[in-house]
Short mmCIF file of C-alpha atoms in Angstrom, two decimals:
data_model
loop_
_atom_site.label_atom_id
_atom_site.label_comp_id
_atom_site.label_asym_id
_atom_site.label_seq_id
_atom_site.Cartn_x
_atom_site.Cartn_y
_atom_site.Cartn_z
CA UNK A 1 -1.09 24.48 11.80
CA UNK A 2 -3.99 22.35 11.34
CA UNK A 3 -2.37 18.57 12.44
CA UNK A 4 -5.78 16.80 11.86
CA UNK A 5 -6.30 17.98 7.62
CA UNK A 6 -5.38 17.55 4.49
CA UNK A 7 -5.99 20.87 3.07
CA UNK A 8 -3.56 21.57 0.82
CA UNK A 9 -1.56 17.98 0.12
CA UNK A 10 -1.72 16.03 -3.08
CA UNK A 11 -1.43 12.47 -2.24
CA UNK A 12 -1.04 9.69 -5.39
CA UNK A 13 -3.00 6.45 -5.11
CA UNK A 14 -0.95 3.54 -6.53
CA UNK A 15 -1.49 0.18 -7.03
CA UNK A 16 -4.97 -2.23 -7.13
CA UNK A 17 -6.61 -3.74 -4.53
CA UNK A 18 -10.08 -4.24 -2.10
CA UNK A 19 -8.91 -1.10 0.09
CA UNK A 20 -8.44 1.58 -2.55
CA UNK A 21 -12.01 3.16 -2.07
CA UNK A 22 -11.71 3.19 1.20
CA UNK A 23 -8.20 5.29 1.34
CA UNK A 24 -9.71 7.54 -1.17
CA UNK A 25 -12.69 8.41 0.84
CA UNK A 26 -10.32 8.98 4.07
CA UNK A 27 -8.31 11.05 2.32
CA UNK A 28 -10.51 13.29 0.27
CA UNK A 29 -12.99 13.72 3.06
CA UNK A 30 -9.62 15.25 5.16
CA UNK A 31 -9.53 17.25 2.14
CA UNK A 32 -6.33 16.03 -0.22
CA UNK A 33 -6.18 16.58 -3.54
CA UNK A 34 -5.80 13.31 -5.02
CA UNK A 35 -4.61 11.31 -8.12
CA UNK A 36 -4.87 7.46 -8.96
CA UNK A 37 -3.09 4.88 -10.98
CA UNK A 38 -3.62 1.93 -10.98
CA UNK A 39 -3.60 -2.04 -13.68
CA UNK A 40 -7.32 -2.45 -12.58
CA UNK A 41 -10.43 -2.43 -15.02
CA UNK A 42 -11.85 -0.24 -12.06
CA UNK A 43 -10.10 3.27 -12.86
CA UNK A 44 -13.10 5.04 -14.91
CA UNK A 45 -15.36 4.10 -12.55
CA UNK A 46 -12.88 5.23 -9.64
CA UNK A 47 -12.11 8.58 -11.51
CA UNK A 48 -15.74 9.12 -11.96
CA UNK A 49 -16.76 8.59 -8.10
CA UNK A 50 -14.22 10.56 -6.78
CA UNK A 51 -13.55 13.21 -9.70
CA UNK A 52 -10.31 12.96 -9.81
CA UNK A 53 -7.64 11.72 -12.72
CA UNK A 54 -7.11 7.53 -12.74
CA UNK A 55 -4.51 6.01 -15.13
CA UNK A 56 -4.09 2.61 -15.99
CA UNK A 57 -0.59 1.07 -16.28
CA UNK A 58 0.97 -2.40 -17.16
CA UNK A 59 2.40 -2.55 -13.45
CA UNK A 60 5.69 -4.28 -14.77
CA UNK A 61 6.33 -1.88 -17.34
CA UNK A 62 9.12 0.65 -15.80
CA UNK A 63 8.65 3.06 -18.17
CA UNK A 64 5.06 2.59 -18.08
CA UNK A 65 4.42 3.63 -14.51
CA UNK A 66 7.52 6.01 -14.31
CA UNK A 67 5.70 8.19 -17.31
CA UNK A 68 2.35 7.67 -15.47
CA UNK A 69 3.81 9.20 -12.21
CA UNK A 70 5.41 12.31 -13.67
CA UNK A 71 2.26 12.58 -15.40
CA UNK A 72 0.33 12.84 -12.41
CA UNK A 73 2.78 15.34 -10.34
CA UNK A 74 2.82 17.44 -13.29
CA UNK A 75 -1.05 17.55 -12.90
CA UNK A 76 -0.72 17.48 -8.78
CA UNK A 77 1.50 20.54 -9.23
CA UNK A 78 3.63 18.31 -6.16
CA UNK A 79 3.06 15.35 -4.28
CA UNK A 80 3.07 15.21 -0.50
CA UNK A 81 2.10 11.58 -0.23
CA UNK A 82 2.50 8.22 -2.14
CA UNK A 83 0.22 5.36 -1.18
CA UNK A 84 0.99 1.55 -2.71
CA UNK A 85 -1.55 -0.46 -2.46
CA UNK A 86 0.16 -3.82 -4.35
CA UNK A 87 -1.52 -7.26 -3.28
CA UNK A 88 -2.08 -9.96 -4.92
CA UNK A 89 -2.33 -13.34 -3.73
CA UNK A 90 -1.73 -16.95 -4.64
CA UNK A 91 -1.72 -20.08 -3.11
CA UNK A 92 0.16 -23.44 -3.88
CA UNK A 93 2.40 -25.96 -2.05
CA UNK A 94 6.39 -25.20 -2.35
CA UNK A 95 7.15 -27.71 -4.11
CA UNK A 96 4.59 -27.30 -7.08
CA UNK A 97 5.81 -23.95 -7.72
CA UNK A 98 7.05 -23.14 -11.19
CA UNK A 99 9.61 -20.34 -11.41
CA UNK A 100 7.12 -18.49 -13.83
CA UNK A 101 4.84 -18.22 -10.42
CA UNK A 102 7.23 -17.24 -8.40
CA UNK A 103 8.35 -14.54 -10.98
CA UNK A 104 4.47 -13.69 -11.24
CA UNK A 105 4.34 -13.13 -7.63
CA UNK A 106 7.05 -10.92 -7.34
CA UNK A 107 5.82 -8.59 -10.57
CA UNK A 108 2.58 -8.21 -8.96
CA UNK A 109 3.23 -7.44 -5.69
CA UNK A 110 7.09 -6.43 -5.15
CA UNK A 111 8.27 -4.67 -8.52
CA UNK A 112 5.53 -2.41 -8.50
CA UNK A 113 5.58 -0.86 -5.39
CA UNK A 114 9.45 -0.19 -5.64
CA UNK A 115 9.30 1.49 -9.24
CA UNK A 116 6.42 3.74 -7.90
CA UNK A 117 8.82 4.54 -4.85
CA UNK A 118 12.26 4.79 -6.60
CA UNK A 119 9.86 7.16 -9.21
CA UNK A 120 8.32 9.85 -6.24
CA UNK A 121 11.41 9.52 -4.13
CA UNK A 122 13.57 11.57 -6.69
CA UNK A 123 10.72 14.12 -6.22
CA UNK A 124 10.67 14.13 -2.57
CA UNK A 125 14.63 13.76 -2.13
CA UNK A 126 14.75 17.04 -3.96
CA UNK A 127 12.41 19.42 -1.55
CA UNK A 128 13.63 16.80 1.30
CA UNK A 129 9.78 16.06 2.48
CA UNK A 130 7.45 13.34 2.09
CA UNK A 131 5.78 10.71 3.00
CA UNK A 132 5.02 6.91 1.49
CA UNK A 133 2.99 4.45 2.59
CA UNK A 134 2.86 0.85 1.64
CA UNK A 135 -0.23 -1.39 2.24
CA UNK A 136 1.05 -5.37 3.04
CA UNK A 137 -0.24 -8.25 3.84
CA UNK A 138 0.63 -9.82 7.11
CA UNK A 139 1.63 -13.22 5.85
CA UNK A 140 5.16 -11.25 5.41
CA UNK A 141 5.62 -11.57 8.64
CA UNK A 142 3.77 -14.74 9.47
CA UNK A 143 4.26 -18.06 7.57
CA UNK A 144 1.32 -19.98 6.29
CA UNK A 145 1.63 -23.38 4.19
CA UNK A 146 1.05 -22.64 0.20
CA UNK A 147 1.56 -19.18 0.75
CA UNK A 148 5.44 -18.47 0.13
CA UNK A 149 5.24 -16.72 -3.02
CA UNK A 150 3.36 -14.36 -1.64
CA UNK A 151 4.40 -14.01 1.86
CA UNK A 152 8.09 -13.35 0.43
CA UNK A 153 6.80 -10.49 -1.87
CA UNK A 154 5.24 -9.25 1.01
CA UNK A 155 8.13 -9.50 3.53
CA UNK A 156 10.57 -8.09 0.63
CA UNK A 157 8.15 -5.15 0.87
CA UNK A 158 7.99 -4.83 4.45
CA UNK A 159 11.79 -4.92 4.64
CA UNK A 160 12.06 -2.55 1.61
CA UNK A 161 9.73 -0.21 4.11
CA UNK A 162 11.75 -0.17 7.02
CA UNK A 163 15.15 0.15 5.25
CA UNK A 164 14.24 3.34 3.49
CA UNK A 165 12.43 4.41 6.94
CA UNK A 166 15.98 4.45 8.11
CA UNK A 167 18.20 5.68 4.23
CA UNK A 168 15.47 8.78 3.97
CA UNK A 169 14.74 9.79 7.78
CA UNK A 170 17.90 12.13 7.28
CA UNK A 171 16.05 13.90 4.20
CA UNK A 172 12.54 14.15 5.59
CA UNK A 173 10.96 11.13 4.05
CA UNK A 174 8.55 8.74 6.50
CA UNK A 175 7.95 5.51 5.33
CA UNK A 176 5.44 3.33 7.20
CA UNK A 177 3.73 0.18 6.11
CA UNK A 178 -0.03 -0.96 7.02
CA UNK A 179 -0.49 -5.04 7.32
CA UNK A 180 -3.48 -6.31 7.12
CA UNK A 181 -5.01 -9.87 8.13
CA UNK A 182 -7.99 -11.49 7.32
CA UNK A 183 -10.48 -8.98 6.05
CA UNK A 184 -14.03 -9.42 4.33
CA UNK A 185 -14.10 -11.60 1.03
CA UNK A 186 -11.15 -13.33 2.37
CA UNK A 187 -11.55 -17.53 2.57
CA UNK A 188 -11.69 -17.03 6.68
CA UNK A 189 -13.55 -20.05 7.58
CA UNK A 190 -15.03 -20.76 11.48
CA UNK A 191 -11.25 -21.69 12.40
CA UNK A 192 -9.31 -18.98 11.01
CA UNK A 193 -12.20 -16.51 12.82
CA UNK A 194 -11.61 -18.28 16.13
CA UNK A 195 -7.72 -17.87 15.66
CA UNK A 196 -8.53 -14.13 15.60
CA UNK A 197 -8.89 -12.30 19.48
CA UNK A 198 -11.37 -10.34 18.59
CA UNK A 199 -13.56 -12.79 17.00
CA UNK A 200 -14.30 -11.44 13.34
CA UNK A 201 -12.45 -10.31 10.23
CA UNK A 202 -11.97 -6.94 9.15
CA UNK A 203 -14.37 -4.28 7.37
CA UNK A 204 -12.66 -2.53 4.27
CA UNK A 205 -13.07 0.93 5.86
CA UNK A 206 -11.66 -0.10 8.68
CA UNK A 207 -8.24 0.35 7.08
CA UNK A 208 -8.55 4.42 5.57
CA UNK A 209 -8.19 5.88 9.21
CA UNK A 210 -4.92 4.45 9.75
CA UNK A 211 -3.75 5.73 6.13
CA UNK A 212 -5.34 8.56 6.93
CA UNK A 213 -3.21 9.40 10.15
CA UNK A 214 0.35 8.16 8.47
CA UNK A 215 -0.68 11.07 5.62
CA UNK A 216 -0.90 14.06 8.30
CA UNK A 217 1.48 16.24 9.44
CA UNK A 218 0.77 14.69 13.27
CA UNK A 219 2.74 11.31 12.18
CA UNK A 220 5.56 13.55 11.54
CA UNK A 221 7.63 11.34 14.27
CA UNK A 222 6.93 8.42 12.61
CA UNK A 223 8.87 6.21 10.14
CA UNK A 224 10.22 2.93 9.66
CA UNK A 225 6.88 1.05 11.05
CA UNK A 226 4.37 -1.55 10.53
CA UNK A 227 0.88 -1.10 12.16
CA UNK A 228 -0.92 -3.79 12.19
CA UNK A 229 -5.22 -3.57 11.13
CA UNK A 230 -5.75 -7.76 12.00
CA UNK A 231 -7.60 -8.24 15.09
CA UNK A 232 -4.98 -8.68 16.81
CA UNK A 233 -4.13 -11.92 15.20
CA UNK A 234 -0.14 -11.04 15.34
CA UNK A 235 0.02 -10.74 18.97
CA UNK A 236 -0.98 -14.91 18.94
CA UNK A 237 1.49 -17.22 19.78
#
């Protein structure tokens, strides 16, 4: 067995965000066979680069992204992999949040990645293998002021990863979870860069490899985890 490709395994692309091109080309070049969904205006020009099938979906419909997903395996022929890429962020002081911003922030970046999982896990639960992978942002595990909306959505969704890391490792299901920090087109200024050990924010690619390894069989013993891709920003007091 080849530990180091992707011959052979269909892997689904979920979600919107800055890192989606560069998961794609990590995966396809380790040759999966891929499929993408996704709310962005991006997906023609995403299924036309990569030649492969992009759907768009209202990401809080349920039924929306359920039908989109057993669309897709139905075209896969299976799914090996699920990869939810869900960010989106917003910033404002506690205290002038409305509860229609908070309610945003959860249907952007928590509801969607748990339909898309509850929807592939019946799949996986069945032939008791898979694998999903859920892109966060690091403020979900570090607080920053005007960013609770979002750093809750994304520590419900780190949570959410290592709670089914522990439900599914008895039926062959890894679940890991890739946070990132401050990465390019961020608003890192000269402080937030000097906060960061090694002394610059990150390059989009630099986050495919690391999806990449959680997709192949060599992760096998892994599950439950968050790697970090942020400089080493987390490892500051």
């Amino acid at each position: 067995m080849n530990f180091l490709s992707l011959e052979g395994k269909k892997i689904l692309i979920f979600g919107k965000g800055r890192f989606s091109e560069s998961i794609l080309t990590a995966l396809q070049e380790a040759g999966a066979t891929l499929s993408h969904i996704t709310w962005g205006l991006e997906s023609e020009q995403i299924g036309e680069k990569y030649g492969i099938p992009s759907r768009i979906v209202n990401p809080s419909s349920e039924s929306e992204i359920e039908g989109a997903i057993q669309k897709a395996i139905a075209e896969l022929g299976d799914v090996d992999v699920l990869v939810n890429e869900t960010m989106s962020e917003s910033y404002r002081p506690f205290s002038d949040i409305s509860l229609q911003e908070w309610q945003r922030s959860m249907d952007n970046n928590l509801i969607p990645p748990f339909l898309s999982t509850r929807a592939v896990s019946r799949h996986f639960l069945v032939k008791k293998k898979g694998k999903i992978i859920n892109l966060v942002s690091a403020l979900g595990d570090r607080g920053v002021a005007g960013g609770v909306a979002f750093g809750t959505a994304m520590g419900g969704l780190i949570q959410m990863t290592k709670s089914l890391g522990v439900e599914w490792a008895g039926e062959g299901i890894r679940v890991n979870g890739i946070g990132v920090g401050w990465f390019e087109g961020d608003a890192a200024n000269e402080k937030v860069t000097r906060l960061i050990p090694l002394g610059r924010v990150g390059e989009s690619w630099e986050v495919g490899p690391l999806v990449l390894y959680l997709a192949l069989d060599a992760s096998d013993y892994v599950t439950g985890q968050i790697f970090y891709v942020d400089g080493g920003i987390m490892v500051r007091p």
